[in-house]
Coordinates of N, CA and C in Angstrom, one line a residue:
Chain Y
X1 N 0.8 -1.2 0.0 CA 0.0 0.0 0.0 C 0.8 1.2 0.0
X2 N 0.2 2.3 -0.1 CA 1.2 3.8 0.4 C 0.6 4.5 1.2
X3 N 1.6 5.1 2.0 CA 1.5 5.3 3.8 C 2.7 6.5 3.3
X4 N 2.1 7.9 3.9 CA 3.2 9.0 4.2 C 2.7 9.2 5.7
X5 N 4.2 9.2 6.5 CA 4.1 9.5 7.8 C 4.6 10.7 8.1
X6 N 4.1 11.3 9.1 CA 4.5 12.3 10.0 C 4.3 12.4 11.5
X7 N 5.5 13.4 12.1 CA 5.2 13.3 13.7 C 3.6 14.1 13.9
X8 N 2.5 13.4 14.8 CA 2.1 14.0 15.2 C 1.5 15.2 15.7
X9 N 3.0 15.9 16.4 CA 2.6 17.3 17.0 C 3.8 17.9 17.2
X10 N 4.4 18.8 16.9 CA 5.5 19.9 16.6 C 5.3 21.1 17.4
X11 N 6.0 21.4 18.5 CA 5.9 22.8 19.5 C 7.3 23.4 19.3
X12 N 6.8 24.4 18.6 CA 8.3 25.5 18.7 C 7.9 27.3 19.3
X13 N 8.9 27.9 19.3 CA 8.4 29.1 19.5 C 8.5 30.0 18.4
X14 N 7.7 30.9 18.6 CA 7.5 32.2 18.2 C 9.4 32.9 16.8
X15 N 9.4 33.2 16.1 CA 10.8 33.5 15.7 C 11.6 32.3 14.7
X16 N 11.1 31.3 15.4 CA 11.9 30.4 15.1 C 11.8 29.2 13.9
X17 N 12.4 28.6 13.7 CA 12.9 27.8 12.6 C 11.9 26.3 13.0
X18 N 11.5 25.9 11.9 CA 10.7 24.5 12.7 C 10.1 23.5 11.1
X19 N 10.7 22.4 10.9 CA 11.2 21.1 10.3 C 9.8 20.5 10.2
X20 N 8.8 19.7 9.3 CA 8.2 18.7 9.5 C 8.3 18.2 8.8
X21 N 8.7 16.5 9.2 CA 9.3 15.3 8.3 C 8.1 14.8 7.6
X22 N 8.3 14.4 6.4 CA 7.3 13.1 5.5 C 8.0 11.8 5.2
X23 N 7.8 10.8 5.5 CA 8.4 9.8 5.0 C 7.9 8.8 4.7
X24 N 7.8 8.1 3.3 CA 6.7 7.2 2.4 C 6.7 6.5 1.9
X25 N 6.3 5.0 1.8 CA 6.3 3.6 1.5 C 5.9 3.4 0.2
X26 N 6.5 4.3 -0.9 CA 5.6 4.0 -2.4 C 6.3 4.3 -3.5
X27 N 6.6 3.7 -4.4 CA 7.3 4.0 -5.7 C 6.3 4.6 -6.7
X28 N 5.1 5.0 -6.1 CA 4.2 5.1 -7.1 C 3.6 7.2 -6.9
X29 N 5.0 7.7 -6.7 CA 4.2 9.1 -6.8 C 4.9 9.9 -7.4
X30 N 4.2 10.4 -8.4 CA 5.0 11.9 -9.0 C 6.2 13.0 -8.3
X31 N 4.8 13.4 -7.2 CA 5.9 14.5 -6.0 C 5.4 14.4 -5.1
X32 N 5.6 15.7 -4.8 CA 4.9 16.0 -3.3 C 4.5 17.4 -2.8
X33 N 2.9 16.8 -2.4 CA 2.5 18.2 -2.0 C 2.5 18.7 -0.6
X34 N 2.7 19.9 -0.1 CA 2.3 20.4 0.9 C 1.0 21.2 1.6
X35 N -0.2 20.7 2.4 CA -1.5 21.8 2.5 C -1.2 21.9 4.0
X36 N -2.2 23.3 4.5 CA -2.2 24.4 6.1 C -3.5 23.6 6.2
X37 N -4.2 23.3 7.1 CA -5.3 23.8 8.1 C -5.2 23.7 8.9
X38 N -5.8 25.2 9.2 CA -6.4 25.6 10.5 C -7.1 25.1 11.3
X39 N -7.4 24.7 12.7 CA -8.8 24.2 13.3 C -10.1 25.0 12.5
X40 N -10.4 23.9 12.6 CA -12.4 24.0 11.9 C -12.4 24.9 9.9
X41 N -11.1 24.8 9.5 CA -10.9 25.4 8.4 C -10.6 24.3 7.4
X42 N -10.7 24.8 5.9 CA -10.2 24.1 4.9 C -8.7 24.0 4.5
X43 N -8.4 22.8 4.4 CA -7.4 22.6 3.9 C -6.5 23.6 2.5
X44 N -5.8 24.1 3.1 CA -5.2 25.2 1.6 C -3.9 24.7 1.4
X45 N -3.5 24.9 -0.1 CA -2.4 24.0 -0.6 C -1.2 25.3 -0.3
X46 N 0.1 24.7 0.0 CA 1.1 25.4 0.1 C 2.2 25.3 -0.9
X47 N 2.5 23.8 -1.1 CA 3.8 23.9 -2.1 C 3.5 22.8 -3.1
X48 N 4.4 22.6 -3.9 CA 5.0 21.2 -4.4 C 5.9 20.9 -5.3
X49 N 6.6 19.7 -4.8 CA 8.1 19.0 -5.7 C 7.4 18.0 -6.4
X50 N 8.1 18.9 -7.3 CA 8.3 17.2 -8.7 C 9.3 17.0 -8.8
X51 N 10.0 17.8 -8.4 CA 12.0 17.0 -8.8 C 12.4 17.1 -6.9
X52 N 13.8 16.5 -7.1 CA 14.3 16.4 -5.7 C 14.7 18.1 -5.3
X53 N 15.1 18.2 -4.7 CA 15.5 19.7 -4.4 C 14.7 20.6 -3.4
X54 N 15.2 21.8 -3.2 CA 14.4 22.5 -2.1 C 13.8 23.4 -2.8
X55 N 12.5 23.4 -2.6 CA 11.6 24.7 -3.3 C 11.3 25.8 -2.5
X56 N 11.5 27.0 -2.4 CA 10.7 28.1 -1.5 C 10.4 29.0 -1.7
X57 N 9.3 29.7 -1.0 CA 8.0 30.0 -1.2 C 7.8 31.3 0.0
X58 N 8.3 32.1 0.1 CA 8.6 33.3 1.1 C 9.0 32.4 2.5
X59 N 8.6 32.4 3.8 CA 9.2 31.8 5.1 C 8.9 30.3 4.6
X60 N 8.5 29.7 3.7 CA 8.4 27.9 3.7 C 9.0 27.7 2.5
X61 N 9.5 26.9 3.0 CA 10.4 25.9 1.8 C 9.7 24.4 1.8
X62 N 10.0 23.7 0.8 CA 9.8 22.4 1.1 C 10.8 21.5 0.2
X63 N 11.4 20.5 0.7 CA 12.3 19.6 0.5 C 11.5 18.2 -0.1
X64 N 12.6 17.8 -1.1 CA 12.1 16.0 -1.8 C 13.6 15.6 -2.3
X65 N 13.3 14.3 -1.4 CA 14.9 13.1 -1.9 C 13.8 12.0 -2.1
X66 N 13.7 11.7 -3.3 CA 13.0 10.5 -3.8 C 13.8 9.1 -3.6
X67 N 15.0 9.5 -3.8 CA 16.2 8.0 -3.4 C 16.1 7.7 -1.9
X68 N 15.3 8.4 -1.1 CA 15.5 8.8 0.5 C 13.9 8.3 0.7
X69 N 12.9 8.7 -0.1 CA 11.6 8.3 0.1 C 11.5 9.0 1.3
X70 N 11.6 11.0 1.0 CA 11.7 11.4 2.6 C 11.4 13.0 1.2
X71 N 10.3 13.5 2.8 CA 10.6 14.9 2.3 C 10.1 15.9 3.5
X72 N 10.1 17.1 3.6 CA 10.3 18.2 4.5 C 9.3 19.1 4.2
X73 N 9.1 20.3 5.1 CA 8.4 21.2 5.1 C 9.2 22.1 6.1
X74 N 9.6 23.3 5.4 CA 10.3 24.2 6.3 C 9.9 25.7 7.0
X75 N 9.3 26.1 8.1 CA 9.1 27.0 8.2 C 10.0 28.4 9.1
X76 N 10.4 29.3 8.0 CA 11.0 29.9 9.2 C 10.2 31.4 9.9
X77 N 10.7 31.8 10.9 CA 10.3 33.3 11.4 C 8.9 32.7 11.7
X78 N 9.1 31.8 12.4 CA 7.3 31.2 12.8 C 6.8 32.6 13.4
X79 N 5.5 32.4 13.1 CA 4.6 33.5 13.7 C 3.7 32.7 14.0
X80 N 2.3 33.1 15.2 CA 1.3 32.7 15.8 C 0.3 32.0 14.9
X81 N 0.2 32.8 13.9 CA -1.1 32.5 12.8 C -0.1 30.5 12.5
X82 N 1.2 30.6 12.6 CA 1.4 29.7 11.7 C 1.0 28.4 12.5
X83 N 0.0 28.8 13.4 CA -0.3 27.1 14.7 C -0.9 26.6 13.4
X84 N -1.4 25.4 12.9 CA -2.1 24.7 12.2 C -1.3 23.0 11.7
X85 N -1.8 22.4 11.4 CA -2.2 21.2 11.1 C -1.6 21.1 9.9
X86 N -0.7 20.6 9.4 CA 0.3 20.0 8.4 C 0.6 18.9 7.6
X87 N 0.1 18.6 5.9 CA -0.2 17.6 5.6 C 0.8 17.5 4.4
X88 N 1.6 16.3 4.5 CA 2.0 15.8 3.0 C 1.1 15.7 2.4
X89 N 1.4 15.3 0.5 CA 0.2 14.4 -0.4 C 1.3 14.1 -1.2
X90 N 1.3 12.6 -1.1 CA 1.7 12.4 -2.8 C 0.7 12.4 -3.8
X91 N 1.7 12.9 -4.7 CA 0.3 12.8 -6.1 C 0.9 11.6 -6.8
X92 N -0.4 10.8 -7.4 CA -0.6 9.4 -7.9 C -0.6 9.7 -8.9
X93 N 0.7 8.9 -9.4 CA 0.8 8.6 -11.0 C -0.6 7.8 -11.2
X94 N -0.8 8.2 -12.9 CA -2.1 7.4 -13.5 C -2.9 8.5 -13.3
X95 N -2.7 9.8 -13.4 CA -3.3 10.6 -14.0 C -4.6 11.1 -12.8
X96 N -5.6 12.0 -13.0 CA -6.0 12.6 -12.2 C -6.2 13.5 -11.2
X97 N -4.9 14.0 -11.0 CA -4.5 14.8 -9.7 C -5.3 14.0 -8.4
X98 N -5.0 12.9 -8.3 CA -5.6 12.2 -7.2 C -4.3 12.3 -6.3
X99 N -3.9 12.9 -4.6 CA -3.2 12.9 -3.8 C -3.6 11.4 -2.7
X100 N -2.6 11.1 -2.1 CA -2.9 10.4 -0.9 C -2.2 11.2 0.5
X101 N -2.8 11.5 1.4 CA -2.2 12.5 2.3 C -1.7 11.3 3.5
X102 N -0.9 12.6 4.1 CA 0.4 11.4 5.1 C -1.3 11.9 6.3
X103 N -0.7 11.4 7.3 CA -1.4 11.4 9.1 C -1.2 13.0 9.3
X104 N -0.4 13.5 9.0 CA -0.8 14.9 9.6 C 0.3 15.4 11.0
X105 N 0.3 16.7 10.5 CA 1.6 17.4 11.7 C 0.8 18.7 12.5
X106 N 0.4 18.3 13.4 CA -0.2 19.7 14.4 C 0.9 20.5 14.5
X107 N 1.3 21.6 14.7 CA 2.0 22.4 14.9 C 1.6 23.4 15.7
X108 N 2.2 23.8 17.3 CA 2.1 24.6 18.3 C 2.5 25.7 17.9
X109 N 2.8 26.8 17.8 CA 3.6 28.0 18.0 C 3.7 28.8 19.3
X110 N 4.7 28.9 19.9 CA 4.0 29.4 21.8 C 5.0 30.7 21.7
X111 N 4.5 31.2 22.4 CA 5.5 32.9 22.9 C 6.8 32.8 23.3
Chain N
X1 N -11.6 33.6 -7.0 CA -11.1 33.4 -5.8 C -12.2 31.5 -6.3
X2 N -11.7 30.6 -6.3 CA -12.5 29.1 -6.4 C -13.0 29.2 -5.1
X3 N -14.4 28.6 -5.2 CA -15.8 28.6 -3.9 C -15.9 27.2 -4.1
X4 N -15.4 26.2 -2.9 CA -16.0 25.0 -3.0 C -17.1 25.0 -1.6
X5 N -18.5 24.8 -1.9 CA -19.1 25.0 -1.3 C -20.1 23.5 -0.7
X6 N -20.0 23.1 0.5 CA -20.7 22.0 1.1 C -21.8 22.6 2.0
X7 N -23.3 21.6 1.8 CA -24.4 22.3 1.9 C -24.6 22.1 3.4
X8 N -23.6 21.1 4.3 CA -24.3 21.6 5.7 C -22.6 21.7 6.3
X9 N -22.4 22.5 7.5 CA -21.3 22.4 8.2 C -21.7 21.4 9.4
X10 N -22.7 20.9 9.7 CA -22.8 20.2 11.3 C -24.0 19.2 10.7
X11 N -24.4 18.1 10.9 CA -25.4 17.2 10.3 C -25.5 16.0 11.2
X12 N -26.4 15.7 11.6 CA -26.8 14.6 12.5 C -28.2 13.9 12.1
X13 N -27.8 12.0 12.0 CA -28.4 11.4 11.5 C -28.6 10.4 12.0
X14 N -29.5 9.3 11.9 CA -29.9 7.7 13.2 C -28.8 6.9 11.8
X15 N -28.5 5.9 12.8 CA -27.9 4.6 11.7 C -29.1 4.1 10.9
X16 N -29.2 3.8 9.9 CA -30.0 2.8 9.1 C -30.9 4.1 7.8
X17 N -30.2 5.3 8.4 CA -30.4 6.1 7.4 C -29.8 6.8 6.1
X18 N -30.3 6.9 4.5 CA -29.7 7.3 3.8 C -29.4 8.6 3.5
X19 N -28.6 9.0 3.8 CA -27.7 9.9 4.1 C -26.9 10.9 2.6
X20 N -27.2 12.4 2.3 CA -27.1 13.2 1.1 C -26.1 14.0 1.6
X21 N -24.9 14.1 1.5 CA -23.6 15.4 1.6 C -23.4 16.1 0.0
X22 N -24.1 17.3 0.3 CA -23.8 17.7 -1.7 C -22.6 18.8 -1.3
X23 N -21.9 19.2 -2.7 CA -20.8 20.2 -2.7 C -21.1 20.5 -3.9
X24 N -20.5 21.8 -4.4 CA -20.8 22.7 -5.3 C -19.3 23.4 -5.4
X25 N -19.4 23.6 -6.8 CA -17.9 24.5 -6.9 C -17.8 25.3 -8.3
X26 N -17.7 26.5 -8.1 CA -18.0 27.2 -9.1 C -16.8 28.1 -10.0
X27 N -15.7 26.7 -10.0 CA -14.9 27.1 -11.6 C -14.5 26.5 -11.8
X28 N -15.3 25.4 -12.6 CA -15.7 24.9 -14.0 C -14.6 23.5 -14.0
X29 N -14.3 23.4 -12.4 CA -12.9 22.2 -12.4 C -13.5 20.8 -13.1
X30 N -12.7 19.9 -13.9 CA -13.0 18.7 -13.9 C -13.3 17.9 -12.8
X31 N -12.1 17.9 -12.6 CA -11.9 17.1 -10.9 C -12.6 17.3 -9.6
X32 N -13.5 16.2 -9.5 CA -14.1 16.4 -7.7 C -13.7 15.3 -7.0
X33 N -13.2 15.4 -5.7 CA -12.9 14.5 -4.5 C -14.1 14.5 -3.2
X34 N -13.9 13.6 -3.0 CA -14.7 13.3 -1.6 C -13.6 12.7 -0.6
X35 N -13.7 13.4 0.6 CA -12.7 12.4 1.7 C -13.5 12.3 3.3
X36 N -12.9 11.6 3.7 CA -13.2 11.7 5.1 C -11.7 12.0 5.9
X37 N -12.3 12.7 6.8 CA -11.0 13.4 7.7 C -11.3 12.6 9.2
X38 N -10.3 11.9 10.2 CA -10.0 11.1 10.9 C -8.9 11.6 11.5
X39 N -9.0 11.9 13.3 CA -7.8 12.0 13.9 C -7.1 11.3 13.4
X40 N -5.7 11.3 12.9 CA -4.6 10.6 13.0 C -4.3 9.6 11.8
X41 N -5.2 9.7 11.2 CA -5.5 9.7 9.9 C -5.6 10.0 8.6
X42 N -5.0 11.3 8.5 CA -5.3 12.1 7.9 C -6.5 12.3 7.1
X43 N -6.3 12.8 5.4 CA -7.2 13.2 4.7 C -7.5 11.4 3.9
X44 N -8.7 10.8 3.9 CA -8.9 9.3 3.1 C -9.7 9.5 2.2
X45 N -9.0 9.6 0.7 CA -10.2 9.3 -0.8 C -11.2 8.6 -0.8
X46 N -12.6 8.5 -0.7 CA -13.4 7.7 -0.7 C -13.9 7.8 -2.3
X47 N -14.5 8.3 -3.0 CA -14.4 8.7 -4.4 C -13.5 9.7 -5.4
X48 N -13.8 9.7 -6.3 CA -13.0 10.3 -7.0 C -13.9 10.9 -8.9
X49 N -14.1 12.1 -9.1 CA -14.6 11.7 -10.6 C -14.0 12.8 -11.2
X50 N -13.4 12.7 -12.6 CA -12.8 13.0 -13.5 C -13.7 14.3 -14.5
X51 N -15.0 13.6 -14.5 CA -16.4 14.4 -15.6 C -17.1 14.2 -15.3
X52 N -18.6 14.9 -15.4 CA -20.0 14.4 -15.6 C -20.2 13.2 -15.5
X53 N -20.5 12.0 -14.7 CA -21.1 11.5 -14.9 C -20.2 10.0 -14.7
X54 N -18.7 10.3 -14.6 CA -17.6 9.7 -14.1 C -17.0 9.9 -12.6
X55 N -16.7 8.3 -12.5 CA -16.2 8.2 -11.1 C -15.4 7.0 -10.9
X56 N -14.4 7.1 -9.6 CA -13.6 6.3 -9.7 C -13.7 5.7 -8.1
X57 N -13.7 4.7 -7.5 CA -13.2 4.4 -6.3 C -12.1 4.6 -5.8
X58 N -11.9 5.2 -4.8 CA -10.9 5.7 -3.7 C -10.4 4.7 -2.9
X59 N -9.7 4.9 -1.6 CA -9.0 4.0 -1.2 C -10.1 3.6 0.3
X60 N -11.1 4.3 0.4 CA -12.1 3.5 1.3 C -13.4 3.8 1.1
X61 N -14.0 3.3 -0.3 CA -15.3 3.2 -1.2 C -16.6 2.5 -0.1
X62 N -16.3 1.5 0.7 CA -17.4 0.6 1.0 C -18.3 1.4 1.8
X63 N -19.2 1.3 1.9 CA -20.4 1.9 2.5 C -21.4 3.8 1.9
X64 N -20.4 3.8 0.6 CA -20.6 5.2 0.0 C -20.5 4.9 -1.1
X65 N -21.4 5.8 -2.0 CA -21.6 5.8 -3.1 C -21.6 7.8 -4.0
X66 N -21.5 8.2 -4.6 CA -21.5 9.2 -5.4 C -22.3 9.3 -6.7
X67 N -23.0 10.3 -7.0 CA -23.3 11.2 -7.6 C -23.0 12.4 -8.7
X68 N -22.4 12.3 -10.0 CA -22.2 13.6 -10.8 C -23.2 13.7 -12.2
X69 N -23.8 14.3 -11.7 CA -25.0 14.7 -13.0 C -24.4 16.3 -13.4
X70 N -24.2 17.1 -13.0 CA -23.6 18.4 -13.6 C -21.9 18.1 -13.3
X71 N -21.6 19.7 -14.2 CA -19.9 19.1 -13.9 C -19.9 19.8 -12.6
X72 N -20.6 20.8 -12.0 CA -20.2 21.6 -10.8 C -20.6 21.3 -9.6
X73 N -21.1 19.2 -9.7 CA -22.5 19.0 -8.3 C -21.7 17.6 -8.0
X74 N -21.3 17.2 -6.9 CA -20.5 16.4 -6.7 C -21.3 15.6 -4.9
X75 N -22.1 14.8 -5.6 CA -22.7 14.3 -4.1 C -22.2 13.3 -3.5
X76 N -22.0 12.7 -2.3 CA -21.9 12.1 -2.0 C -23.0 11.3 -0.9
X77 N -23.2 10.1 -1.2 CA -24.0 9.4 -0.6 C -24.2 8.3 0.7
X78 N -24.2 7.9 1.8 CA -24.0 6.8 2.4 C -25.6 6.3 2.6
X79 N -25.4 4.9 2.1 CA -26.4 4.2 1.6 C -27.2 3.6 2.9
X80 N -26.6 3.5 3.7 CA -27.5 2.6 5.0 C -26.4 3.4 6.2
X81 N -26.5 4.7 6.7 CA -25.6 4.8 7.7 C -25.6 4.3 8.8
X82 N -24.1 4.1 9.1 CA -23.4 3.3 10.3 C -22.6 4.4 11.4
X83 N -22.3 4.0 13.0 CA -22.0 4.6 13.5 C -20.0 5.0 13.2
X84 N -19.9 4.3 12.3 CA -18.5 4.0 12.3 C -17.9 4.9 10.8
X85 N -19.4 5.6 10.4 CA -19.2 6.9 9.8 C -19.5 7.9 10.0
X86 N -19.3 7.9 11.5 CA -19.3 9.6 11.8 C -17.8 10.1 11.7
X87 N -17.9 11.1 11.2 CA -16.5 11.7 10.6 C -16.9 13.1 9.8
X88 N -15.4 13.6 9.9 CA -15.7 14.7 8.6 C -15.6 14.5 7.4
X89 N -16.2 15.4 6.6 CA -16.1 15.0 5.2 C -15.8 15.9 4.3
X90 N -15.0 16.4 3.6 CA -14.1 17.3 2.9 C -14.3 17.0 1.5
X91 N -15.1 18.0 1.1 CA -14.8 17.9 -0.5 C -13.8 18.9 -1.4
X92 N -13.5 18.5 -2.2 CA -12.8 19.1 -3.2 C -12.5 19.3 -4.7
X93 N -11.9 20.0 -5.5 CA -12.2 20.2 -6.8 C -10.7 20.4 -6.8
X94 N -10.2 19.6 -8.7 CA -9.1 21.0 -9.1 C -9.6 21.0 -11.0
X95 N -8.6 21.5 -10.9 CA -8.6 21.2 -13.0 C -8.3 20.1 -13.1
X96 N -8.0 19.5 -14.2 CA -6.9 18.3 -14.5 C -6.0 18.6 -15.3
X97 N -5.2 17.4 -14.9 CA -4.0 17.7 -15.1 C -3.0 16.2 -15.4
X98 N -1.5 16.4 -16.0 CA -1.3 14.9 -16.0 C 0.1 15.3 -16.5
X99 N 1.1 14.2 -17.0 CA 2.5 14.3 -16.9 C 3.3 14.7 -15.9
X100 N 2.9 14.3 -14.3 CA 3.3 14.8 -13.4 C 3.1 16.3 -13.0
X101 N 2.4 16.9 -13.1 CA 2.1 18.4 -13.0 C 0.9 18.4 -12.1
X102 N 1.0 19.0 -10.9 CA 0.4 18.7 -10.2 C -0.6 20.5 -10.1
X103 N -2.2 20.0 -9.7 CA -2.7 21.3 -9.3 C -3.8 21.4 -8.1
X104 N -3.5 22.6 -7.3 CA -4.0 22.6 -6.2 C -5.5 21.8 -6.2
X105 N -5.9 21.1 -5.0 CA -7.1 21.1 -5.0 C -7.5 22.2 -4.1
X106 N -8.5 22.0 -4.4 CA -9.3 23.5 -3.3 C -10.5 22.9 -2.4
X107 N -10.5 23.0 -1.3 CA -11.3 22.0 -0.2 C -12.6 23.1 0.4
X108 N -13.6 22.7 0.2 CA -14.7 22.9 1.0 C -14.6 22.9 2.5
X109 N -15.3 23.8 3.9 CA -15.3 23.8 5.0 C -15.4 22.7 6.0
X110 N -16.1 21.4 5.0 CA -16.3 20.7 5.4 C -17.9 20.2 6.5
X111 N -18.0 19.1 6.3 CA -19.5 18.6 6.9 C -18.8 17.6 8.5
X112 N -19.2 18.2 9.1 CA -19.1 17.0 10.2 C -20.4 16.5 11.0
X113 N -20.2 14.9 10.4 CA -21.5 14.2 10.4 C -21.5 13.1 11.7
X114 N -22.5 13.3 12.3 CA -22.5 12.1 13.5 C -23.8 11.5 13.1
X115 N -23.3 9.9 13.0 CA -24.3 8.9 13.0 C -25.0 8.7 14.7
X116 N -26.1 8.6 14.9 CA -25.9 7.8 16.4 C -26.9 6.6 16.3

C-alpha cells in the first residue's frame, strides 16, 4: 500500500525555525505536495516538488529526496497564525490529480 | 477566488439512514474529490470523478456511493448509515491535469456528520 508518515505534533516558538518530516512507502508518486489547516478550516495548498530539491516560497520551503523516500516542510520566522495542522500528499501517478495525504503534523507556535 | 461550497457544516443522523452530503464549486474544475478526515488519519479518498457523470473508487469506497449529473454537483451518498461513519467530510475540486504536474485542489469547510 502507500502510507506517508509524519510526527504527530511539533511545538516551537515564536521567531523560530521549525522542520516537518514526511516519509513514504511507495514508488508510485509523482511528487509531493504540501496543504495548512487551521482548526475548523479548509485545507489550503502550500507547495509542491516534482523533482528532488528545495523549493521556496517566502518563510516555507519544502524539501524531496526521492532515493531517501523522505521529504520536508520548512518554516521559518514562525509566527502565531502559523499554529495549524500539516499535511504531505503524494500525487498518484495514472493521471488525475488524485493525492494520498500522510497522518498529519499539528503544529504549536507558543510565545 | 474558487468557492468549493458544502451544503451543511454540522449534520446529524440515526444509523439505518440514507444519508445526502452535496458540494458545489463554481470554476468549471473537472476534478471532484470526496474524503473523510480522521484524527490521525489524515485526509482518506473515498471517491473520486474526473467528468459528468464519471467516477472512480478511492482507497475507502465501502459503504458510500457518489453522484455527478452536472460538472459543478458532486454528491456524496451513504447508503445505510453506520456509526462508524461519523467523521468529517471534505470535499474538493481541481482542473486536470497529467504528466506529473500537479494542481491545487481547493477544499470545502467541510461537513461534520454524527451517525448515532
Amino acid at each position: 500500500g502507500q502510507s506517508l508518515e509524519q510526527p504527530s505534533e511539533v511545538t516551537a516558538v515564536e521567531g523560530a525555525i521549525v522542520q516537518i518530516n514526511c516519509t513514504y512507502q511507495t514508488s508510485g508518486f509523482y511528487g509531493l505536495s504540501w496543504y495548512q489547516q487551521h482548526d475548523g478550516g479548509a485545507p489550503t495548498f502550500l507547495s509542491y516538488n516534482a523533482l528532488d530539491g528545495l523549493e521556496e516560497t517566502g518563510r516555507f520551503s519544502s524539501f524531496l529526496s526521492r532515493s531517501d523516500s523522505y521529504g520536508y516542510l520548512l518554516l521559518q520566522e514562525l509566527q502565531m497564525k502559523d499554529s495549524a495542522s500539516y499535511f504531505c500528499a503524494g500525487l498518484l501517478t495514472g493521471g488525475g490529480n488524485k493525492l494520498t495525504f500522510g497522518t498529519g503534523t499539528q503544529l504549536k507556535v507558543e510565545l | 477566488d474558487v468557492k468549493v461550497t458544502q451544503s451543511s457544516r454540522y449534520l446529524v443522523k440515526r444509523t439505518g439512514e440514507k444519508v445526502f452530503l452535496e458540494c458545489v464549486q463554481d470554476m468549471d474544475h473537472e476534478n471532484m474529490f470526496w474524503y473523510r478526515q480522521d484524527p490521525g488519519l489524515g485526509l482518506r479518498l473515498i471517491y473520486f470523478s474526473y467528468d459528468v457523470k464519471m467516477k472512480e473508487k478511492g482507497d475507502i469506497p465501502e459503504g458510500y456511493s457518489v453522484s455527478r449529473e452536472k460538472k459543478e454537483r458532486f454528491s456524496l451518498i451513504l447508503e445505510s448509515a453506520s456509526t462508524n461513519q461519523t467523521s468529517m467530510y471534505l470535499c474538493a475540486s481541481s482542473l486536470q491535469t497529467g504528466g506529473g504536474r500537479v494542481r491545487p485542489q481547493h477544499f470545502g469547510d467541510g461537513t461534520r456528520l454524527s451517525i448515532l
